[in-house]
Amino acid sequence: DAGVIQSPRHEVTEMGQEVTLRCKPISGHNSLFWYRQTMMRGLELLIYFNNNVPIDDSGMPEDRFSAKMPNASFSTLKIQPSEPRDSAVYFCASSQGGTGNNEQFFGPGTRLTVL
Amino acid sequence: GENVEQHPSTLSVQEGDSAVIKCTYSDSASNYFPWYKQELGKGPQLIIDIRSNVGEKKDQRIAVTLNKTAKHFSLHITETQPEDSAVYFCAASKGGTSYGKLTFGQGTILTVHP
């Protein structure tokens, strides 16, 4: 398996532009997690899905952030409009899901820079 | 909600020495405690985990201990090597309807000097 795939790996955009980050989880995994990592705040959980349904989006910082999971093999995290303070590394992770505790497998991340 | 505190934030050791990283958690319902290693430019990767029905677990040079009463757990790395240099994160989860949601500590930057 190729592991969790994220695209793009790097994104540089200007303030006010829309940004879309993409994630393909490991095949067969039922849970998907979006994280943001910064030096100041560490690893923050933004939102997670189980069986394509959003379970908890309490970590989403503002209404400018939205996430979707239209099917089991694809998820997007969108920021509209983007701001410089959104600059961070965004990780997607997936796990087998269910109600147990399962290892989360992280993707390589997308480094977002908003100018 | 759960709160995980991790110490120290940075740790520098000589090759061959041991390294210990400590974490405390606040939610007594947490029952799963993984440790992740993050190398530069990569996503975190699980290196060892422990569940609340076990007090200690070992995998070669890495061991984790758990004290449920005191609500703290620790990562021990023996015979450190330069390739152990990375950022280490502890995390806690309580399973159930949280679907494995993890709360992470702030991370420890470990540097192993040759």
mmCIF file of C-alpha atoms in Angstrom:
data_model
loop_
_atom_site.group_PDB
_atom_site.id
_atom_site.type_symbol
_atom_site.label_atom_id
_atom_site.label_comp_id
_atom_site.label_asym_id
_atom_site.label_seq_id
_atom_site.Cartn_x
_atom_site.Cartn_y
_atom_site.Cartn_z
ATOM 1 C CA ASP A 1 0.000 0.000 0.000
ATOM 2 C CA ALA A 2 1.237 3.516 -0.775
ATOM 3 C CA GLY A 3 0.174 4.860 2.585
ATOM 4 C CA VAL A 4 -1.779 8.066 3.084
ATOM 5 C CA ILE A 5 -1.371 10.362 0.099
ATOM 6 C CA GLN A 6 -1.611 14.119 0.364
ATOM 7 C CA SER A 7 -1.468 16.778 -2.321
ATOM 8 C CA PRO A 8 -0.039 19.210 -2.931
ATOM 9 C CA ARG A 9 3.105 18.776 -0.813
ATOM 10 C CA HIS A 10 3.749 22.500 -0.853
ATOM 11 C CA GLU A 11 1.364 25.367 -1.480
ATOM 12 C CA VAL A 12 2.194 29.057 -1.604
ATOM 13 C CA THR A 13 -0.690 31.452 -2.028
ATOM 14 C CA GLU A 14 -1.658 35.007 -1.370
ATOM 15 C CA MET A 15 -3.956 36.213 1.350
ATOM 16 C CA GLY A 16 -7.581 36.034 0.318
ATOM 17 C CA GLN A 17 -7.159 33.124 -2.087
ATOM 18 C CA GLU A 18 -8.948 29.818 -1.741
ATOM 19 C CA VAL A 19 -6.808 26.821 -0.823
ATOM 20 C CA THR A 20 -7.808 23.178 -1.189
ATOM 21 C CA LEU A 21 -5.787 20.377 0.372
ATOM 22 C CA ARG A 22 -6.402 16.793 -0.658
ATOM 23 C CA CYS A 23 -6.054 13.450 1.056
ATOM 24 C CA LYS A 24 -6.378 9.831 0.021
ATOM 25 C CA PRO A 25 -6.522 7.510 3.044
ATOM 26 C CA ILE A 26 -5.220 3.964 3.168
ATOM 27 C CA SER A 27 -7.620 1.586 1.485
ATOM 28 C CA GLY A 28 -9.884 -0.119 3.992
ATOM 29 C CA HIS A 29 -9.441 2.516 6.684
ATOM 30 C CA ASN A 30 -12.711 3.932 7.993
ATOM 31 C CA SER A 31 -11.544 6.920 9.988
ATOM 32 C CA LEU A 32 -9.832 10.024 8.639
ATOM 33 C CA PHE A 33 -8.298 12.865 10.622
ATOM 34 C CA TRP A 34 -7.085 16.354 9.606
ATOM 35 C CA TYR A 35 -4.388 18.004 11.749
ATOM 36 C CA ARG A 36 -2.571 21.304 11.655
ATOM 37 C CA GLN A 37 0.995 21.616 12.978
ATOM 38 C CA THR A 38 2.708 24.842 13.974
ATOM 39 C CA MET A 39 5.619 25.620 16.258
ATOM 40 C CA MET A 40 3.400 27.617 18.588
ATOM 41 C CA ARG A 41 0.421 25.254 18.872
ATOM 42 C CA GLY A 42 1.918 21.855 18.088
ATOM 43 C CA LEU A 43 -0.335 19.210 16.523
ATOM 44 C CA GLU A 44 -3.976 20.262 16.556
ATOM 45 C CA LEU A 45 -6.846 18.033 15.484
ATOM 46 C CA LEU A 46 -9.128 20.009 13.187
ATOM 47 C CA ILE A 47 -11.815 17.487 12.233
ATOM 48 C CA TYR A 48 -12.309 13.756 11.880
ATOM 49 C CA PHE A 49 -14.599 11.473 9.933
ATOM 50 C CA ASN A 50 -15.819 7.946 10.442
ATOM 51 C CA ASN A 51 -17.337 6.114 7.467
ATOM 52 C CA ASN A 52 -17.288 9.438 5.549
ATOM 53 C CA VAL A 53 -19.393 11.197 8.217
ATOM 54 C CA PRO A 54 -17.918 14.122 10.172
ATOM 55 C CA ILE A 55 -17.827 13.142 13.843
ATOM 56 C CA ASP A 56 -16.197 16.133 15.514
ATOM 57 C CA ASP A 57 -15.293 19.453 13.893
ATOM 58 C CA SER A 58 -14.757 21.363 17.119
ATOM 59 C CA GLY A 59 -11.107 21.896 16.205
ATOM 60 C CA MET A 60 -11.879 23.805 13.036
ATOM 61 C CA PRO A 61 -10.636 27.297 13.878
ATOM 62 C CA GLU A 62 -13.114 29.398 11.910
ATOM 63 C CA ASP A 63 -15.871 29.272 9.349
ATOM 64 C CA ARG A 64 -13.209 29.898 6.728
ATOM 65 C CA PHE A 65 -12.244 26.248 7.163
ATOM 66 C CA SER A 66 -14.360 23.442 5.762
ATOM 67 C CA ALA A 67 -13.772 19.732 5.133
ATOM 68 C CA LYS A 68 -15.549 17.112 3.113
ATOM 69 C CA MET A 69 -15.285 13.397 2.567
ATOM 70 C CA PRO A 70 -17.450 12.525 -0.437
ATOM 71 C CA ASN A 71 -16.320 8.888 -0.471
ATOM 72 C CA ALA A 72 -14.109 6.452 1.396
ATOM 73 C CA SER A 73 -11.023 7.233 -0.680
ATOM 74 C CA PHE A 74 -10.959 11.027 -0.773
ATOM 75 C CA SER A 75 -11.170 14.026 1.529
ATOM 76 C CA THR A 76 -10.563 17.750 1.125
ATOM 77 C CA LEU A 77 -9.790 20.558 3.523
ATOM 78 C CA LYS A 78 -10.626 23.984 2.156
ATOM 79 C CA ILE A 79 -9.660 27.400 3.442
ATOM 80 C CA GLN A 80 -11.554 30.341 1.963
ATOM 81 C CA PRO A 81 -10.363 33.056 2.208
ATOM 82 C CA SER A 82 -6.864 32.197 3.379
ATOM 83 C CA GLU A 83 -4.917 34.381 5.810
ATOM 84 C CA PRO A 84 -1.197 34.509 6.730
ATOM 85 C CA ARG A 85 -1.932 32.964 10.129
ATOM 86 C CA ASP A 86 -3.146 29.831 8.337
ATOM 87 C CA SER A 87 0.458 29.094 7.335
ATOM 88 C CA ALA A 88 1.286 25.672 8.784
ATOM 89 C CA VAL A 89 1.822 22.038 7.872
ATOM 90 C CA TYR A 90 -1.469 20.213 7.432
ATOM 91 C CA PHE A 91 -1.517 16.466 7.976
ATOM 92 C CA CYS A 92 -4.096 13.893 7.072
ATOM 93 C CA ALA A 93 -4.154 10.577 8.938
ATOM 94 C CA SER A 94 -6.276 7.466 8.625
ATOM 95 C CA SER A 95 -7.000 4.461 10.806
ATOM 96 C CA GLN A 96 -9.098 1.337 10.690
ATOM 97 C CA GLY A 97 -11.670 3.190 12.724
ATOM 98 C CA GLY A 98 -14.551 1.747 14.624
ATOM 99 C CA THR A 99 -14.846 2.250 18.362
ATOM 100 C CA GLY A 100 -11.479 0.765 19.259
ATOM 101 C CA ASN A 101 -8.128 2.460 19.514
ATOM 102 C CA ASN A 102 -6.294 1.987 16.266
ATOM 103 C CA GLU A 103 -2.980 3.215 14.998
ATOM 104 C CA GLN A 104 -3.235 6.384 12.983
ATOM 105 C CA PHE A 105 -1.131 6.485 9.835
ATOM 106 C CA PHE A 106 -0.045 9.960 8.834
ATOM 107 C CA GLY A 107 0.535 11.320 5.369
ATOM 108 C CA PRO A 108 3.624 13.385 4.481
ATOM 109 C CA GLY A 109 1.780 16.653 5.021
ATOM 110 C CA THR A 110 1.097 19.788 2.988
ATOM 111 C CA ARG A 111 3.196 22.820 3.845
ATOM 112 C CA LEU A 112 0.988 25.865 3.335
ATOM 113 C CA THR A 113 2.409 29.368 3.122
ATOM 114 C CA VAL A 114 -0.007 32.281 2.878
ATOM 115 C CA LEU A 115 1.682 35.540 1.927
ATOM 116 C CA GLY B 1 -11.686 17.468 27.288
ATOM 117 C CA GLU B 2 -8.404 15.611 27.534
ATOM 118 C CA ASN B 3 -5.200 17.541 28.177
ATOM 119 C CA VAL B 4 -1.759 15.991 27.667
ATOM 120 C CA GLU B 5 1.367 17.631 29.039
ATOM 121 C CA GLN B 6 4.792 16.505 27.803
ATOM 122 C CA HIS B 7 8.269 17.170 29.242
ATOM 123 C CA PRO B 8 10.952 18.082 28.473
ATOM 124 C CA SER B 9 10.472 20.149 25.331
ATOM 125 C CA THR B 10 14.079 19.529 24.294
ATOM 126 C CA LEU B 11 16.473 16.755 25.277
ATOM 127 C CA SER B 12 20.118 16.409 24.312
ATOM 128 C CA VAL B 13 22.069 13.217 25.015
ATOM 129 C CA GLN B 14 25.297 11.549 24.002
ATOM 130 C CA GLU B 15 25.198 8.489 21.797
ATOM 131 C CA GLY B 16 24.789 5.396 23.946
ATOM 132 C CA ASP B 17 23.046 7.214 26.798
ATOM 133 C CA SER B 18 19.406 6.703 27.733
ATOM 134 C CA ALA B 19 16.614 9.206 27.069
ATOM 135 C CA VAL B 20 13.376 9.550 29.013
ATOM 136 C CA ILE B 21 10.336 11.589 28.005
ATOM 137 C CA LYS B 22 7.382 11.997 30.347
ATOM 138 C CA CYS B 23 3.706 12.776 29.788
ATOM 139 C CA THR B 24 0.720 13.346 32.028
ATOM 140 C CA TYR B 25 -2.941 13.201 31.047
ATOM 141 C CA SER B 26 -6.069 14.576 32.647
ATOM 142 C CA ASP B 27 -8.946 12.306 31.593
ATOM 143 C CA SER B 28 -9.097 9.122 33.688
ATOM 144 C CA ALA B 29 -11.210 7.532 30.925
ATOM 145 C CA SER B 30 -8.240 7.527 28.532
ATOM 146 C CA ASN B 31 -7.085 3.981 27.904
ATOM 147 C CA TYR B 32 -4.723 4.066 24.934
ATOM 148 C CA PHE B 33 -1.354 5.818 24.887
ATOM 149 C CA PRO B 34 0.719 5.818 21.686
ATOM 150 C CA TRP B 35 4.086 7.413 21.050
ATOM 151 C CA TYR B 36 4.946 8.902 17.673
ATOM 152 C CA LYS B 37 8.289 9.830 16.149
ATOM 153 C CA GLN B 38 8.463 12.624 13.593
ATOM 154 C CA GLU B 39 11.515 13.069 11.423
ATOM 155 C CA LEU B 40 12.209 16.274 9.556
ATOM 156 C CA GLY B 41 9.834 16.812 6.662
ATOM 157 C CA LYS B 42 7.746 13.745 7.432
ATOM 158 C CA GLY B 43 4.524 12.890 9.177
ATOM 159 C CA PRO B 44 4.509 11.344 12.662
ATOM 160 C CA GLN B 45 4.975 7.579 12.787
ATOM 161 C CA LEU B 46 3.898 5.242 15.579
ATOM 162 C CA ILE B 47 6.828 3.663 17.401
ATOM 163 C CA ILE B 48 5.161 2.038 20.406
ATOM 164 C CA ASP B 49 1.846 2.117 22.240
ATOM 165 C CA ILE B 50 0.423 0.897 25.524
ATOM 166 C CA ARG B 51 -3.092 0.201 26.738
ATOM 167 C CA SER B 52 -4.419 0.828 30.208
ATOM 168 C CA ASN B 53 -4.492 -2.839 31.189
ATOM 169 C CA VAL B 54 -0.691 -3.019 30.916
ATOM 170 C CA GLY B 55 1.930 -1.303 33.067
ATOM 171 C CA GLU B 56 4.935 -1.661 30.813
ATOM 172 C CA LYS B 57 5.762 -2.609 27.248
ATOM 173 C CA LYS B 58 9.126 -3.059 25.574
ATOM 174 C CA ASP B 59 10.281 -3.287 21.974
ATOM 175 C CA GLN B 60 14.037 -3.654 21.575
ATOM 176 C CA ARG B 61 15.592 -0.360 22.739
ATOM 177 C CA ILE B 62 12.253 1.343 23.371
ATOM 178 C CA ALA B 63 10.006 0.896 26.387
ATOM 179 C CA VAL B 64 6.925 2.639 27.690
ATOM 180 C CA THR B 65 5.582 2.641 31.238
ATOM 181 C CA LEU B 66 2.131 3.636 32.433
ATOM 182 C CA ASN B 67 0.958 4.662 35.889
ATOM 183 C CA LYS B 68 -2.838 4.908 35.736
ATOM 184 C CA THR B 69 -3.183 6.080 39.328
ATOM 185 C CA ALA B 70 -0.909 9.036 38.790
ATOM 186 C CA LYS B 71 -2.083 9.473 35.180
ATOM 187 C CA HIS B 72 1.350 9.585 33.658
ATOM 188 C CA PHE B 73 3.304 7.556 31.139
ATOM 189 C CA SER B 74 6.889 7.650 29.944
ATOM 190 C CA LEU B 75 9.004 6.701 26.952
ATOM 191 C CA HIS B 76 12.431 5.216 27.567
ATOM 192 C CA ILE B 77 15.032 4.878 24.827
ATOM 193 C CA THR B 78 18.216 2.994 25.737
ATOM 194 C CA GLU B 79 21.530 2.946 23.898
ATOM 195 C CA THR B 80 20.547 5.989 21.876
ATOM 196 C CA GLN B 81 21.853 6.390 18.347
ATOM 197 C CA PRO B 82 22.098 9.492 16.115
ATOM 198 C CA GLU B 83 19.192 8.183 14.036
ATOM 199 C CA ASP B 84 16.994 8.457 17.132
ATOM 200 C CA SER B 85 17.221 12.244 16.742
ATOM 201 C CA ALA B 86 13.689 13.453 15.964
ATOM 202 C CA VAL B 87 10.606 14.989 17.556
ATOM 203 C CA TYR B 88 8.667 12.612 19.798
ATOM 204 C CA PHE B 89 4.991 13.020 20.652
ATOM 205 C CA CYS B 90 2.938 11.265 23.265
ATOM 206 C CA ALA B 91 -0.830 11.023 22.896
ATOM 207 C CA ALA B 92 -3.897 9.764 24.728
ATOM 208 C CA SER B 93 -7.221 8.374 23.580
ATOM 209 C CA LYS B 94 -10.302 6.856 25.178
ATOM 210 C CA GLY B 95 -11.757 4.956 22.257
ATOM 211 C CA GLY B 96 -15.466 4.331 22.329
ATOM 212 C CA THR B 97 -17.435 6.871 20.344
ATOM 213 C CA SER B 98 -14.340 9.039 19.956
ATOM 214 C CA TYR B 99 -13.262 6.638 17.170
ATOM 215 C CA GLY B 100 -9.652 6.729 18.267
ATOM 216 C CA LYS B 101 -9.371 10.510 18.504
ATOM 217 C CA LEU B 102 -5.900 11.356 19.840
ATOM 218 C CA THR B 103 -4.878 14.279 22.009
ATOM 219 C CA PHE B 104 -1.176 14.978 21.536
ATOM 220 C CA GLY B 105 1.443 16.403 23.850
ATOM 221 C CA GLN B 106 3.515 19.368 22.697
ATOM 222 C CA GLY B 107 6.443 17.249 21.542
ATOM 223 C CA THR B 108 10.059 16.697 22.605
ATOM 224 C CA ILE B 109 12.983 17.476 20.310
ATOM 225 C CA LEU B 110 15.543 14.741 20.977
ATOM 226 C CA THR B 111 19.105 15.284 19.766
ATOM 227 C CA VAL B 112 21.623 12.447 20.020
ATOM 228 C CA HIS B 113 25.212 13.613 19.666
ATOM 229 C CA PRO B 114 27.703 11.150 18.132
#
